[in-house]
Amino acid sequence: MCVAVPTRIVAIEAGPLPMARLEPGTVPATCCLAYVPEAQVGDYVLVQHGFAIEVLDAESAALSLAAFAELGAIRAPGAPDDAD
Amino acid sequence: MTVRLIIDQAVDGADASVIAERSPEGALLDARLDLSILPRLEPLLLGRPVAEVPPLVERLCGVCPAAHHLAGVAALEALHGIASIPAQARRVRRLLHYGSMLTMHATSFFAAGRQEALALRRLGKLAMAAAGSPGHFPTTAVVGGAAGAMVADAATACAESVAAALAGARDLFRWAQDDPAATAERHAASSDTFLGADVALVDADGRLDPLGERLRAIDPAGQVIVAGALASQWDDLVALAQPEAAASRPSLLAGGADGGHYRVGPVAGLRVAAPTTAVAAELREDWLRGGGGTLAARAVMAVHCVEAIADLVAGQDWIGRDDTEPDKTGPAAAGRVGVGWVDGARGLLVHRYRVDQEGKVDQALVLTPTAQNEYWLSRLLIRALTGDSDHLALENAIREADPCLPCVAAPAGHMGVKINTVTKDR
């Protein structure tokens, strides 16, 4: 199954292909909002291959992040890997 | 053993990686898509109270949480021996499922018709809201029933949106079926080369039913291999050649051509049976005559979803009635196995749980459409590598099998397929 972690939009550049800048430390740093024109700054989105495919409400984003954290699957940016 | 998922890679997945196995002389022996990016969640589910498993799995899947929600609850119901649920609960679950499928099918058509695709996505979202799941993660189904009745405002909005959505979906089918840009993809990756079985869920009358209780399999000639198996028969139905791998290579124990290998999804479904709704059934005939293909099949299923949503929200007399009350049951018996399934946008999804005497999972299987279609994709890739071997041929092969991978969200021509050649002795 395709795992997807929510990331937050911090800025949007309007245009024919609106682009969003995502929360610092996120990979990727930007994504295209063509598939989710309703997305706004502050929303969480699921990104695949540079395109936001889904907008999550805050509660859903929190549930998703909690599930990943419960499995120990989220590594904070800059945190050492266990293998290091 | 601790399993660590590298989330950075999942958030923006690597380009598609094709592994080509060649002999020392250069002959192509095999080809497959590298699925190692897909995490195996089953080891992480072991030891958990079984009731926690469906919500955990659905929250990890960013793409189709509704399918996992419904399959997981069905598996729990099987564990508790619940054979039927109230009529209204079935209705809202179907509304959730069709809405979810429609939103997923819509994403295939943004390039062809952005307004039509957005209209389909909006209707899908409204349907999910009408089913009581307005957010990304569904809450509609509970063990034995549903969390509540259909939501009147959202159901009314669905009914008002259907006509425009249906017209748009029909236009998208015509584009997928007839436009040279769309048909090139189909011709480049013809499904006719697949020698395995087609598998889909059907209703008691043998018609296509994404929430059907029965599984049907047919061979390439259309002969029935499995007429109508129940989920409880799963262990006697399918075997996994590599159960620990993301590419688990399931096969039908009943056999059939090509060693029992099979595929699932819109192409398989439309070959197995006709949809239950009128316009989609008619378009299916057109699709069969036109040679089939994933994109057009998704369009037929999008039409079917719109029609099904229209049927489910039609009439106001049932809105507000709430015979969704779940059955009250005790804990599942130790050693008992529960299997739940749904036919989602990409095909059959199976959840199988076994519990110990404390009601905790001691065996788990989440068998995705991607895993079940991996063998089909392998055949498509071999064909592409034997032919032009250019990136577009490989990209078309991948899109035909439509794995649930980040790369398929890339616009046409931008998938970024990498070929890793491995030399093997014959």
XYZ file of C-alpha atoms in Angstrom:
510
model
C 0.000 0.000 0.000
C 1.092 3.535 -0.602
C 2.156 5.249 2.583
C 1.655 9.002 2.571
C 2.533 11.418 5.363
C 0.607 14.710 5.576
C 2.610 17.899 5.126
C 1.444 21.440 5.752
C 1.150 24.251 3.185
C 2.920 27.413 4.318
C 2.526 29.490 1.138
C 0.785 29.309 -2.231
C 1.853 30.836 -5.534
C -1.250 31.365 -7.632
C -1.211 30.727 -11.348
C -2.382 28.279 -14.023
C -0.564 25.576 -12.042
C -0.730 26.790 -8.434
C 2.298 25.729 -6.433
C 2.501 25.305 -2.687
C 5.527 25.715 -0.482
C 5.460 23.075 2.226
C 6.572 23.099 5.830
C 10.353 23.575 6.223
C 12.228 20.306 6.461
C 9.658 18.496 4.336
C 10.607 16.493 1.272
C 9.622 17.698 -1.251
C 9.768 21.412 -0.478
C 7.002 22.293 -2.938
C 4.108 20.652 -4.681
C 1.550 21.465 -7.349
C -2.053 22.050 -6.263
C -3.675 21.419 -9.650
C -5.569 18.383 -8.356
C -6.749 20.100 -5.188
C -7.665 23.677 -6.091
C -9.504 24.063 -2.795
C -6.286 23.779 -0.759
C -5.343 26.800 1.336
C -2.395 27.947 3.405
C -2.379 26.005 6.639
C -4.006 22.925 5.118
C -2.297 19.564 5.251
C -1.888 17.744 1.961
C -0.764 14.316 0.818
C 1.870 14.640 -1.888
C 2.780 12.110 -4.553
C 5.354 12.811 -7.209
C 5.179 16.525 -6.705
C 1.400 16.783 -6.801
C -0.896 17.187 -3.828
C -3.488 14.454 -4.247
C -5.594 15.076 -1.179
C -6.320 17.803 1.346
C -6.630 16.694 4.931
C -8.547 18.504 7.620
C -6.541 19.183 10.758
C -8.120 16.309 12.657
C -7.362 13.807 9.900
C -3.788 15.067 9.639
C -3.368 14.660 13.386
C -4.748 11.094 13.232
C -2.402 10.221 10.391
C 0.665 11.692 12.083
C -0.258 9.960 15.323
C -0.463 6.613 13.506
C 3.003 7.093 12.033
C 4.399 8.224 15.368
C 2.856 5.206 17.091
C 4.778 2.924 14.793
C 7.954 4.936 15.361
C 7.967 5.638 11.642
C 8.450 9.386 11.723
C 12.003 10.627 11.980
C 12.341 14.282 12.907
C 14.416 16.353 10.459
C 18.062 16.235 11.533
C 17.552 13.418 13.997
C 20.210 10.685 13.841
C 19.331 7.415 12.157
C 19.611 4.267 14.300
C 21.987 2.904 11.711
C 24.383 5.842 12.029
C 13.070 -6.533 15.127
C 12.331 -2.833 14.665
C 10.991 -1.880 11.294
C 11.838 1.668 10.248
C 9.988 3.268 7.385
C 11.969 5.933 5.565
C 9.159 8.430 5.330
C 11.154 10.929 3.269
C 11.100 8.461 0.428
C 7.391 7.824 0.858
C 6.368 11.474 0.883
C 7.917 12.013 -2.516
C 8.606 8.582 -3.824
C 11.516 7.732 -6.041
C 10.989 7.465 -9.748
C 9.746 4.097 -11.025
C 12.527 1.530 -10.946
C 12.301 -1.429 -13.315
C 14.506 -4.418 -12.636
C 15.431 -6.252 -15.838
C 17.008 -9.667 -15.456
C 19.167 -10.670 -18.407
C 21.314 -13.660 -19.205
C 25.067 -13.168 -19.679
C 24.289 -13.108 -23.418
C 21.829 -10.273 -22.926
C 18.574 -12.182 -23.356
C 15.728 -10.821 -21.268
C 14.757 -13.397 -18.640
C 12.343 -11.427 -16.495
C 11.306 -7.904 -15.593
C 9.504 -6.434 -12.632
C 8.816 -3.144 -10.978
C 10.802 -2.593 -7.819
C 8.183 -2.595 -5.067
C 10.658 -2.476 -2.200
C 9.565 1.124 -1.550
C 6.243 -0.261 -0.325
C 6.318 -0.986 3.401
C 5.144 -4.291 4.811
C 2.787 -3.343 7.594
C 1.789 -6.813 8.750
C 4.710 -7.276 11.171
C 3.727 -3.989 12.820
C 0.174 -5.208 13.402
C 1.087 -8.338 15.332
C 0.279 -8.264 19.019
C -2.219 -5.416 18.689
C -5.850 -5.692 19.800
C -7.600 -6.637 16.587
C -10.157 -3.805 16.854
C -7.292 -1.297 16.551
C -6.000 -2.698 13.287
C -8.418 -1.273 10.667
C -8.148 2.339 11.882
C -4.364 2.053 12.070
C -4.035 0.681 8.537
C -6.460 3.175 7.042
C -4.568 6.091 8.621
C -1.289 4.942 7.130
C -2.691 4.632 3.634
C -2.901 8.060 2.130
C -4.671 7.010 -1.026
C -7.541 4.667 -0.233
C -8.376 4.777 3.480
C -12.057 4.063 2.764
C -11.247 0.721 1.134
C -9.098 -0.310 4.108
C -11.817 0.931 6.475
C -14.502 -1.211 4.848
C -12.329 -4.290 4.330
C -11.015 -4.066 7.885
C -14.463 -3.751 9.450
C -15.673 -6.664 7.306
C -12.777 -8.761 8.608
C -13.700 -7.858 12.183
C -17.305 -8.833 11.484
C -16.145 -12.176 10.158
C -14.141 -12.666 13.361
C -17.268 -12.003 15.403
C -19.441 -14.243 13.234
C -21.633 -11.372 12.034
C -23.197 -12.539 8.781
C -25.460 -9.602 7.957
C -25.838 -5.940 8.803
C -28.908 -3.644 8.714
C -30.070 -2.437 5.296
C -29.345 1.231 5.939
C -25.881 0.394 7.193
C -25.235 -1.439 3.933
C -26.511 1.583 2.067
C -24.244 4.129 3.732
C -21.260 1.815 3.378
C -21.923 1.518 -0.349
C -22.240 5.281 -0.598
C -18.875 5.693 1.119
C -17.241 3.138 -1.146
C -18.611 4.526 -4.393
C -17.721 8.065 -3.327
C -14.185 7.037 -2.470
C -13.736 5.145 -5.737
C -15.038 8.090 -7.724
C -12.535 10.489 -6.158
C -9.731 8.093 -7.045
C -10.862 7.474 -10.611
C -11.204 11.230 -11.130
C -7.467 11.740 -10.662
C -6.791 9.751 -13.843
C -8.538 12.357 -15.958
C -7.210 15.735 -14.859
C -5.062 16.038 -17.956
C -7.928 15.112 -20.292
C -10.672 17.188 -18.765
C -9.856 19.149 -15.646
C -13.373 20.505 -15.072
C -14.992 17.105 -15.612
C -12.464 15.451 -13.310
C -12.963 18.069 -10.609
C -16.735 17.614 -10.869
C -16.334 13.875 -10.367
C -14.061 14.444 -7.413
C -16.545 16.883 -5.852
C -19.388 14.386 -6.221
C -17.221 11.669 -4.712
C -16.453 13.876 -1.727
C -20.130 14.761 -1.307
C -21.041 11.088 -1.365
C -18.490 10.358 1.353
C -19.888 13.233 3.401
C -23.418 11.919 2.874
C -22.160 8.586 4.190
C -21.038 10.309 7.374
C -17.342 10.596 6.476
C -16.651 14.198 5.446
C -12.968 14.043 6.381
C -10.205 12.077 4.742
C -10.419 9.177 7.184
C -13.802 7.475 7.145
C -15.906 6.777 10.200
C -18.952 5.315 8.465
C -18.701 1.630 9.261
C -18.700 0.113 12.725
C -18.689 -3.581 13.484
C -22.171 -4.860 12.745
C -23.543 -1.647 11.250
C -22.829 2.002 10.637
C -22.122 5.002 12.818
C -25.280 6.739 11.658
C -27.845 7.324 8.950
C -27.199 9.090 5.666
C -26.651 12.846 6.008
C -29.548 14.683 4.376
C -27.846 17.899 3.211
C -24.930 16.110 1.593
C -27.236 13.516 0.010
C -29.349 16.282 -1.511
C -26.222 17.990 -2.849
C -25.179 14.655 -4.391
C -28.513 14.285 -6.149
C -28.204 17.792 -7.561
C -24.674 17.127 -8.881
C -25.289 13.790 -10.546
C -26.501 14.913 -13.987
C -23.475 17.106 -14.693
C -21.084 14.507 -13.293
C -22.598 11.762 -15.429
C -22.331 13.851 -18.582
C -18.707 14.635 -17.777
C -17.885 11.006 -17.032
C -19.366 9.915 -20.346
C -17.254 12.514 -22.154
C -14.173 11.235 -20.373
C -14.990 7.693 -21.482
C -15.255 8.825 -25.084
C -11.889 10.554 -24.776
C -10.267 7.510 -23.173
C -11.791 5.210 -25.755
C -11.271 7.248 -28.915
C -8.670 9.982 -28.516
C -5.325 9.073 -30.122
C -3.398 10.377 -27.130
C -5.307 8.016 -24.866
C -5.467 5.043 -27.211
C -1.723 5.153 -27.863
C -1.245 4.204 -24.242
C -3.639 1.326 -24.623
C -2.153 -0.018 -27.805
C 1.332 0.246 -26.427
C 0.457 -1.878 -23.457
C -2.293 -4.139 -24.684
C -3.883 -6.258 -22.036
C -4.360 -9.033 -24.566
C -0.966 -10.495 -23.717
C -1.962 -11.419 -20.176
C -2.542 -15.163 -19.879
C -3.731 -15.223 -16.284
C -7.175 -14.948 -14.778
C -9.325 -11.885 -14.180
C -10.752 -11.609 -10.677
C -13.499 -9.362 -9.295
C -16.239 -9.283 -6.694
C -19.777 -9.971 -7.839
C -23.255 -10.080 -6.333
C -25.481 -13.102 -5.994
C -26.558 -12.697 -9.637
C -23.004 -12.600 -10.931
C -22.974 -8.876 -11.678
C -20.039 -6.632 -10.854
C -20.314 -5.460 -7.246
C -17.422 -3.620 -5.542
C -18.820 -4.665 -2.169
C -19.900 -8.076 -3.401
C -19.852 -11.103 -1.148
C -18.590 -13.383 -3.881
C -15.358 -13.594 -5.804
C -15.391 -14.671 -9.425
C -12.434 -15.583 -11.605
C -12.411 -16.188 -15.344
C -9.672 -17.260 -17.726
C -8.622 -15.306 -20.845
C -11.249 -17.158 -22.876
C -13.944 -16.121 -20.448
C -14.380 -19.538 -18.881
C -15.241 -19.479 -15.201
C -12.474 -20.743 -12.917
C -14.105 -19.683 -9.648
C -17.847 -19.075 -9.814
C -18.574 -17.362 -6.525
C -16.287 -17.941 -3.562
C -16.953 -16.325 -0.202
C -14.394 -14.405 1.849
C -14.462 -17.184 4.431
C -13.010 -19.470 1.750
C -9.966 -17.256 1.206
C -7.391 -19.697 2.572
C -8.608 -22.308 0.080
C -8.731 -19.783 -2.729
C -5.367 -18.022 -2.943
C -1.769 -18.909 -2.063
C 1.142 -16.474 -1.731
C 4.442 -17.583 -3.257
C 6.435 -14.971 -1.331
C 4.341 -14.000 1.702
C 7.112 -11.913 3.290
C 7.665 -9.756 0.206
C 5.813 -6.703 -1.077
C 5.554 -8.619 -4.353
C 3.964 -11.644 -2.723
C 2.912 -13.261 -6.036
C -0.556 -14.564 -5.121
C -2.108 -17.245 -7.298
C -5.436 -19.037 -7.467
C -5.324 -22.512 -5.985
C -7.992 -23.501 -8.496
C -5.289 -23.029 -11.094
C -6.139 -21.760 -14.520
C -3.765 -20.610 -17.219
C -0.361 -19.244 -16.359
C 0.003 -21.053 -13.061
C -3.011 -19.498 -11.378
C -1.683 -15.931 -11.645
C -4.387 -13.321 -11.832
C -5.064 -9.612 -11.987
C -7.595 -7.306 -10.367
C -8.888 -3.798 -11.017
C -11.136 -2.104 -13.574
C -9.852 -4.107 -16.566
C -10.287 -7.412 -14.758
C -13.643 -6.399 -13.345
C -15.179 -5.378 -16.647
C -13.986 -8.627 -18.228
C -15.520 -10.648 -15.373
C -18.971 -9.086 -15.362
C -21.143 -6.172 -16.341
C -21.804 -3.298 -13.934
C -25.265 -3.188 -12.418
C -26.087 0.295 -13.726
C -27.486 0.926 -17.193
C -25.123 3.463 -18.740
C -21.998 1.780 -17.418
C -23.210 -1.596 -18.674
C -23.706 -0.113 -22.130
C -20.280 1.522 -22.099
C -18.753 -1.768 -21.008
C -19.933 -3.318 -24.272
C -18.306 -0.454 -26.141
C -15.141 -0.960 -24.098
C -15.006 -4.675 -24.859
C -15.452 -4.031 -28.572
C -12.718 -1.403 -28.471
C -10.131 -3.798 -27.085
C -10.164 -2.786 -23.452
C -7.542 -0.775 -21.592
C -7.121 0.618 -18.115
C -7.892 4.285 -18.738
C -11.173 3.606 -20.533
C -12.042 0.974 -17.935
C -11.574 3.555 -15.191
C -13.890 5.854 -17.086
C -16.560 3.135 -17.251
C -16.187 2.575 -13.527
C -16.398 6.330 -12.921
C -19.725 6.337 -14.786
C -20.842 3.361 -12.711
C -19.902 5.150 -9.485
C -21.920 8.218 -10.474
C -24.955 6.101 -11.342
C -24.665 4.082 -8.161
C -24.409 7.226 -6.046
C -27.493 8.589 -7.791
C -29.421 5.413 -6.974
C -28.299 5.437 -3.354
C -29.286 9.046 -2.666
C -32.493 8.936 -4.698
C -35.661 9.358 -2.701
C -35.733 11.139 0.581
C -37.945 8.758 2.543
C -35.094 6.790 4.087
C -32.944 9.768 5.124
C -33.156 10.154 8.876
C -34.222 6.564 9.474
C -31.552 4.917 11.443
C -31.614 1.168 11.417
C -27.840 1.209 11.331
C -27.595 -0.050 14.902
C -24.649 -2.398 15.240
C -25.075 -5.859 16.573
C -23.681 -6.331 20.039
C -21.221 -9.189 20.180
C -18.624 -10.611 22.453
C -14.928 -11.073 21.724
C -13.738 -13.213 18.840
C -12.778 -16.794 19.626
C -9.074 -17.536 19.889
C -7.580 -18.923 16.704
C -10.454 -17.646 14.642
C -9.684 -16.119 11.244
C -11.644 -13.205 9.806
C -11.394 -12.134 6.151
C -12.906 -8.971 4.714
C -12.634 -7.690 1.169
C -13.691 -4.877 -1.126
C -13.088 -4.179 -4.798
C -11.613 -0.699 -4.749
C -10.599 1.700 -7.493
C -7.450 -0.311 -8.188
C -9.008 -3.695 -7.494
C -9.471 -6.288 -4.792
C -8.226 -5.432 -1.315
C -8.170 -8.188 1.302
C -7.742 -7.917 5.063
C -7.201 -11.186 6.928
C -6.684 -11.329 10.683
C -6.226 -14.203 13.125
C -6.493 -13.562 16.857
C -5.090 -15.221 19.928
C -6.910 -15.920 23.191
C -6.491 -12.274 24.244
C -8.072 -10.944 21.064
C -4.732 -9.764 19.725
C -3.563 -10.259 16.194
C -1.174 -13.158 15.748
C -1.501 -13.331 11.965
C -2.264 -10.463 9.618
C -2.482 -10.033 5.871
C -3.253 -6.829 3.993
C -3.218 -7.921 0.355
C -3.340 -4.919 -1.924
C -4.297 -4.634 -5.593
C -0.717 -3.582 -6.300
C 0.644 -6.855 -4.929
C -1.956 -8.875 -6.830
C -1.217 -7.055 -10.109
C 2.562 -7.239 -9.791
C 2.753 -10.367 -11.942
C 0.579 -8.759 -14.646
C 2.799 -5.685 -14.567
C 5.820 -7.919 -14.903
C 4.399 -9.371 -18.144
C 3.667 -5.871 -19.451
C 7.213 -4.738 -18.668
C 8.705 -7.774 -20.415
C 6.647 -6.912 -23.485
C 7.767 -3.278 -23.335
C 11.430 -4.203 -22.879
C 11.242 -6.697 -25.721
C 9.811 -4.022 -27.980
C 10.870 -0.388 -28.100
C 12.262 -0.311 -24.563
C 11.883 3.443 -24.539
C 10.762 5.146 -21.380
C 7.320 5.914 -22.779
C 6.658 2.224 -23.474
C 7.690 1.364 -19.934
C 5.641 4.241 -18.512
C 2.585 3.072 -20.465
C 3.065 -0.459 -19.152
C 3.189 0.836 -15.582
C 0.111 3.006 -16.051
C -1.775 0.069 -17.537
C -1.311 -1.993 -14.367
C -1.742 1.158 -12.249
C 0.197 0.231 -9.098
C -0.430 2.337 -6.010
C 2.905 4.113 -6.191
C 3.736 7.832 -6.155
C 5.177 7.652 -9.686
C 1.775 7.050 -11.300
C 0.662 10.492 -10.158
C 3.229 11.989 -12.534
C 1.857 13.644 -15.676
C 2.154 11.623 -18.868
C 5.738 11.488 -20.088
C 7.168 12.558 -16.742
C 7.228 9.347 -14.762
C 11.000 9.028 -14.782
C 11.468 5.305 -15.297
C 14.876 3.894 -14.406
C 16.019 0.483 -15.603
C 18.319 -1.553 -13.372
C 19.774 -4.503 -15.260
C 20.738 -7.587 -13.306
C 22.684 -10.386 -14.964
C 21.542 -13.888 -14.086
C 22.342 -17.313 -15.375
C 19.374 -19.011 -17.007
